[in-house]
């Protein structure tokens, strides 16, 4: 797995980038962990690209962000990203289950639900404020009168609480209609792309069973989504009318899905869980992948290398198996040996910027000046593909430092801090870079942009939840 970064959802900044192959098991408090992994991200892009096409969304305009959280969930916040939990990928047994959820979230984006929800929230806030003013006015009137202040006070409180409830009911009624609309749009996209909606239906049926004992005493109007039974009935009616309902997932796609799940369990599951899910008696490629990753995480390098080599004998052109071998060797302090596997991974997956970052890191870690030019070339390519990922810039800064180009090293460091959200340190490094770079050069101008940048205060987004 690639670098993980702790993120408090809704916050304005990320911490400084950790070591490039750091692996975290979770986040504490209200933080989440963003996971970057080239193999998983490519699969999710392959899942969602046809859906985006059917929805009229330009390719590359929406980012899929993976959150390390074992709950089965996905949501959209700003119309530019779909967040999906690792738990959704680990629990989904078929590609169709994930594709269905992504289609549902695409419905929220294509339907403009987020912008309209913000309008609804503003209206709800106004209604609540009006209620507060009416309540305050009633209390002032009572205080200046000779009547029963206590009774009037209760009435004033009732005005305030009543307005809050009206606002909440109005907002949640709108949210329920959004969810039903997103369900219908998901079915439309799946039909348009010749895919089965069965996975989406099965996902919501599972949610229905989990929620059965939680909703019997809840006011349906105070639930942000339709009641499960009602929603399942509507969705099932639509899904079973699809001509593709019984169409199975392509075997090759299912195989990639199985490898993705194995990778996630291997990296985030404990030893016992991996052993239970993928016992030694299971000789499938996915099971062997999970066990090889588990051995690497347990610092059993020789065992891990043996198992990874076994995987490569079966699939010698699998870029992600080569990446895993290179990452393991690099993490265990053998960067020179990691170069061959990582160069092979880059050759097999040339568009994977994260793999190029790993190769660049290995080249830098050897300390061999003869690799400096290659490291700068690979990391420059990687940062062009992954401009918002701090670790590529961090490694590029180290590579320029090895070359003795201090101005460009400080510029790359400024970019690393900037993409991590530390604008103060970014400006400091950029100012130092401008003192060393030729005035008017590309690096100088980009450093100047960082110095002059003033972050805007973001409006608070409201996650949309498919469940």
mmCIF file of C-alpha atoms in Angstrom, residues 203-368:
data_model
loop_
_atom_site.group_PDB
_atom_site.id
_atom_site.type_symbol
_atom_site.label_atom_id
_atom_site.label_comp_id
_atom_site.label_asym_id
_atom_site.label_seq_id
_atom_site.Cartn_x
_atom_site.Cartn_y
_atom_site.Cartn_z
ATOM 1 C CA UNK A 203 -26.189 -4.005 -0.890
ATOM 2 C CA UNK A 204 -29.327 -2.207 0.235
ATOM 3 C CA UNK A 205 -30.987 -5.479 1.233
ATOM 4 C CA UNK A 206 -28.068 -6.083 3.559
ATOM 5 C CA UNK A 207 -28.517 -2.613 5.033
ATOM 6 C CA UNK A 208 -32.216 -3.328 5.388
ATOM 7 C CA UNK A 209 -31.566 -6.445 7.465
ATOM 8 C CA UNK A 210 -29.085 -4.583 9.676
ATOM 9 C CA UNK A 211 -31.522 -1.702 10.233
ATOM 10 C CA UNK A 212 -34.699 -3.745 10.793
ATOM 11 C CA UNK A 213 -34.467 -3.631 14.558
ATOM 12 C CA UNK A 214 -33.444 0.029 14.655
ATOM 13 C CA UNK A 215 -36.272 1.769 12.804
ATOM 14 C CA UNK A 216 -39.509 0.344 14.173
ATOM 15 C CA UNK A 217 -39.965 3.163 16.695
ATOM 16 C CA UNK A 218 -38.487 6.020 14.660
ATOM 17 C CA UNK A 219 -40.628 8.720 13.074
ATOM 18 C CA UNK A 220 -40.174 8.165 9.308
ATOM 19 C CA UNK A 221 -40.195 11.926 8.746
ATOM 20 C CA UNK A 222 -37.160 12.352 10.986
ATOM 21 C CA UNK A 223 -35.014 9.944 8.984
ATOM 22 C CA UNK A 224 -32.773 11.428 6.314
ATOM 23 C CA UNK A 225 -33.324 8.480 3.984
ATOM 24 C CA UNK A 226 -36.462 6.555 3.056
ATOM 25 C CA UNK A 227 -37.455 3.802 5.469
ATOM 26 C CA UNK A 228 -35.530 0.650 4.475
ATOM 27 C CA UNK A 229 -38.546 -1.513 3.532
ATOM 28 C CA UNK A 230 -40.019 1.218 1.358
ATOM 29 C CA UNK A 231 -36.697 1.937 -0.285
ATOM 30 C CA UNK A 232 -35.919 -1.715 -0.922
ATOM 31 C CA UNK A 233 -39.348 -2.298 -2.481
ATOM 32 C CA UNK A 234 -38.942 0.659 -4.831
ATOM 33 C CA UNK A 235 -35.403 -0.308 -5.746
ATOM 34 C CA UNK A 236 -36.252 -3.969 -6.261
ATOM 35 C CA UNK A 237 -39.100 -3.072 -8.600
ATOM 36 C CA UNK A 238 -36.789 -0.945 -10.732
ATOM 37 C CA UNK A 239 -33.857 -3.362 -10.621
ATOM 38 C CA UNK A 240 -35.822 -6.435 -11.688
ATOM 39 C CA UNK A 241 -37.161 -4.615 -14.716
ATOM 40 C CA UNK A 242 -33.600 -4.248 -16.029
ATOM 41 C CA UNK A 243 -32.727 -6.497 -18.988
ATOM 42 C CA UNK A 244 -29.297 -6.933 -17.391
ATOM 43 C CA UNK A 245 -30.531 -8.019 -13.962
ATOM 44 C CA UNK A 246 -29.124 -11.559 -14.160
ATOM 45 C CA UNK A 247 -25.986 -10.571 -16.076
ATOM 46 C CA UNK A 248 -22.910 -11.712 -14.111
ATOM 47 C CA UNK A 249 -19.769 -9.666 -13.571
ATOM 48 C CA UNK A 250 -16.973 -10.354 -16.052
ATOM 49 C CA UNK A 251 -14.621 -13.061 -14.673
ATOM 50 C CA UNK A 252 -11.531 -10.898 -15.207
ATOM 51 C CA UNK A 253 -13.150 -8.037 -13.285
ATOM 52 C CA UNK A 254 -14.167 -10.391 -10.480
ATOM 53 C CA UNK A 255 -10.571 -11.644 -10.278
ATOM 54 C CA UNK A 256 -9.263 -8.074 -9.894
ATOM 55 C CA UNK A 257 -11.953 -7.392 -7.304
ATOM 56 C CA UNK A 258 -10.870 -10.443 -5.322
ATOM 57 C CA UNK A 259 -7.241 -9.288 -5.414
ATOM 58 C CA UNK A 260 -8.262 -5.823 -4.211
ATOM 59 C CA UNK A 261 -10.147 -7.268 -1.240
ATOM 60 C CA UNK A 262 -7.232 -9.567 -0.438
ATOM 61 C CA UNK A 263 -4.853 -6.621 -0.499
ATOM 62 C CA UNK A 264 -7.019 -4.626 1.888
ATOM 63 C CA UNK A 265 -7.411 -7.526 4.306
ATOM 64 C CA UNK A 266 -3.688 -8.264 4.061
ATOM 65 C CA UNK A 267 -2.711 -4.699 4.923
ATOM 66 C CA UNK A 268 -5.411 -3.782 7.433
ATOM 67 C CA UNK A 269 -6.511 -7.084 8.953
ATOM 68 C CA UNK A 270 -4.740 -8.698 11.879
ATOM 69 C CA UNK A 271 -2.962 -12.019 11.582
ATOM 70 C CA UNK A 272 -5.929 -13.990 12.861
ATOM 71 C CA UNK A 273 -8.383 -12.386 10.461
ATOM 72 C CA UNK A 274 -6.161 -13.006 7.445
ATOM 73 C CA UNK A 275 -5.694 -16.616 8.546
ATOM 74 C CA UNK A 276 -9.440 -17.166 8.936
ATOM 75 C CA UNK A 277 -10.393 -15.560 5.647
ATOM 76 C CA UNK A 278 -7.493 -16.963 3.647
ATOM 77 C CA UNK A 279 -6.432 -20.291 5.227
ATOM 78 C CA UNK A 280 -3.432 -22.177 3.876
ATOM 79 C CA UNK A 281 -5.820 -24.621 2.237
ATOM 80 C CA UNK A 282 -6.998 -21.787 -0.051
ATOM 81 C CA UNK A 283 -4.586 -21.762 -2.986
ATOM 82 C CA UNK A 284 -6.366 -19.055 -4.973
ATOM 83 C CA UNK A 285 -4.306 -16.143 -6.233
ATOM 84 C CA UNK A 286 -6.192 -13.742 -3.979
ATOM 85 C CA UNK A 287 -5.555 -15.858 -0.875
ATOM 86 C CA UNK A 288 -1.846 -16.127 -1.626
ATOM 87 C CA UNK A 289 -1.722 -12.349 -2.191
ATOM 88 C CA UNK A 290 -3.282 -11.693 1.226
ATOM 89 C CA UNK A 291 -0.896 -14.090 2.957
ATOM 90 C CA UNK A 292 2.173 -12.614 1.202
ATOM 91 C CA UNK A 293 1.169 -9.123 2.355
ATOM 92 C CA UNK A 294 0.517 -10.393 5.878
ATOM 93 C CA UNK A 295 3.996 -11.973 5.975
ATOM 94 C CA UNK A 296 5.546 -8.686 4.839
ATOM 95 C CA UNK A 297 3.614 -6.761 7.497
ATOM 96 C CA UNK A 298 4.808 -9.252 10.128
ATOM 97 C CA UNK A 299 8.386 -8.407 9.041
ATOM 98 C CA UNK A 300 9.001 -11.939 7.776
ATOM 99 C CA UNK A 301 10.868 -10.739 4.719
ATOM 100 C CA UNK A 302 12.228 -14.071 3.494
ATOM 101 C CA UNK A 303 8.782 -15.664 3.745
ATOM 102 C CA UNK A 304 7.157 -12.671 2.067
ATOM 103 C CA UNK A 305 9.693 -12.680 -0.800
ATOM 104 C CA UNK A 306 9.125 -16.378 -1.369
ATOM 105 C CA UNK A 307 5.363 -15.915 -1.529
ATOM 106 C CA UNK A 308 5.590 -12.826 -3.776
ATOM 107 C CA UNK A 309 7.908 -14.684 -6.160
ATOM 108 C CA UNK A 310 5.321 -17.475 -6.267
ATOM 109 C CA UNK A 311 2.706 -14.898 -7.312
ATOM 110 C CA UNK A 312 5.033 -13.518 -9.993
ATOM 111 C CA UNK A 313 5.647 -16.960 -11.448
ATOM 112 C CA UNK A 314 1.905 -17.195 -12.070
ATOM 113 C CA UNK A 315 1.455 -13.590 -13.264
ATOM 114 C CA UNK A 316 4.837 -12.218 -14.367
ATOM 115 C CA UNK A 317 3.217 -9.141 -15.920
ATOM 116 C CA UNK A 318 1.284 -8.066 -12.833
ATOM 117 C CA UNK A 319 2.613 -4.587 -12.017
ATOM 118 C CA UNK A 320 1.189 -4.656 -8.500
ATOM 119 C CA UNK A 321 3.038 -7.843 -7.524
ATOM 120 C CA UNK A 322 6.302 -6.209 -8.680
ATOM 121 C CA UNK A 323 5.372 -3.067 -6.757
ATOM 122 C CA UNK A 324 4.786 -5.088 -3.584
ATOM 123 C CA UNK A 325 8.163 -6.791 -3.924
ATOM 124 C CA UNK A 326 9.935 -3.477 -4.430
ATOM 125 C CA UNK A 327 8.097 -1.818 -1.560
ATOM 126 C CA UNK A 328 8.960 -4.644 0.835
ATOM 127 C CA UNK A 329 12.648 -4.555 -0.095
ATOM 128 C CA UNK A 330 12.749 -0.769 0.214
ATOM 129 C CA UNK A 331 11.065 -0.772 3.605
ATOM 130 C CA UNK A 332 13.527 -3.356 4.901
ATOM 131 C CA UNK A 333 16.478 -1.156 3.984
ATOM 132 C CA UNK A 334 17.420 -2.792 0.678
ATOM 133 C CA UNK A 335 16.792 0.027 -1.845
ATOM 134 C CA UNK A 336 19.341 -1.226 -4.380
ATOM 135 C CA UNK A 337 17.507 -4.565 -4.627
ATOM 136 C CA UNK A 338 14.181 -2.744 -4.819
ATOM 137 C CA UNK A 339 15.130 -0.929 -8.030
ATOM 138 C CA UNK A 340 14.656 -3.891 -10.371
ATOM 139 C CA UNK A 341 11.127 -4.779 -9.201
ATOM 140 C CA UNK A 342 10.044 -1.125 -9.103
ATOM 141 C CA UNK A 343 11.422 -0.393 -12.580
ATOM 142 C CA UNK A 344 9.485 -3.419 -13.802
ATOM 143 C CA UNK A 345 6.325 -2.151 -12.084
ATOM 144 C CA UNK A 346 6.703 1.274 -13.721
ATOM 145 C CA UNK A 347 7.225 -0.334 -17.133
ATOM 146 C CA UNK A 348 4.017 -2.354 -16.690
ATOM 147 C CA UNK A 349 1.984 0.547 -15.243
ATOM 148 C CA UNK A 350 3.545 3.715 -16.694
ATOM 149 C CA UNK A 351 0.596 5.955 -15.764
ATOM 150 C CA UNK A 352 0.745 5.020 -12.064
ATOM 151 C CA UNK A 353 2.336 8.083 -10.484
ATOM 152 C CA UNK A 354 2.391 6.479 -7.040
ATOM 153 C CA UNK A 355 4.611 3.646 -8.297
ATOM 154 C CA UNK A 356 6.986 6.161 -9.864
ATOM 155 C CA UNK A 357 7.183 7.948 -6.504
ATOM 156 C CA UNK A 358 8.195 4.660 -4.871
ATOM 157 C CA UNK A 359 10.851 4.094 -7.544
ATOM 158 C CA UNK A 360 12.125 7.646 -7.070
ATOM 159 C CA UNK A 361 12.312 7.104 -3.328
ATOM 160 C CA UNK A 362 14.327 3.913 -3.818
ATOM 161 C CA UNK A 363 16.726 5.683 -6.192
ATOM 162 C CA UNK A 364 17.266 8.464 -3.637
ATOM 163 C CA UNK A 365 17.602 5.992 -0.752
ATOM 164 C CA UNK A 366 20.548 4.205 -2.401
ATOM 165 C CA UNK A 367 22.632 7.350 -1.882
ATOM 166 C CA UNK A 368 24.215 6.662 -5.283
#
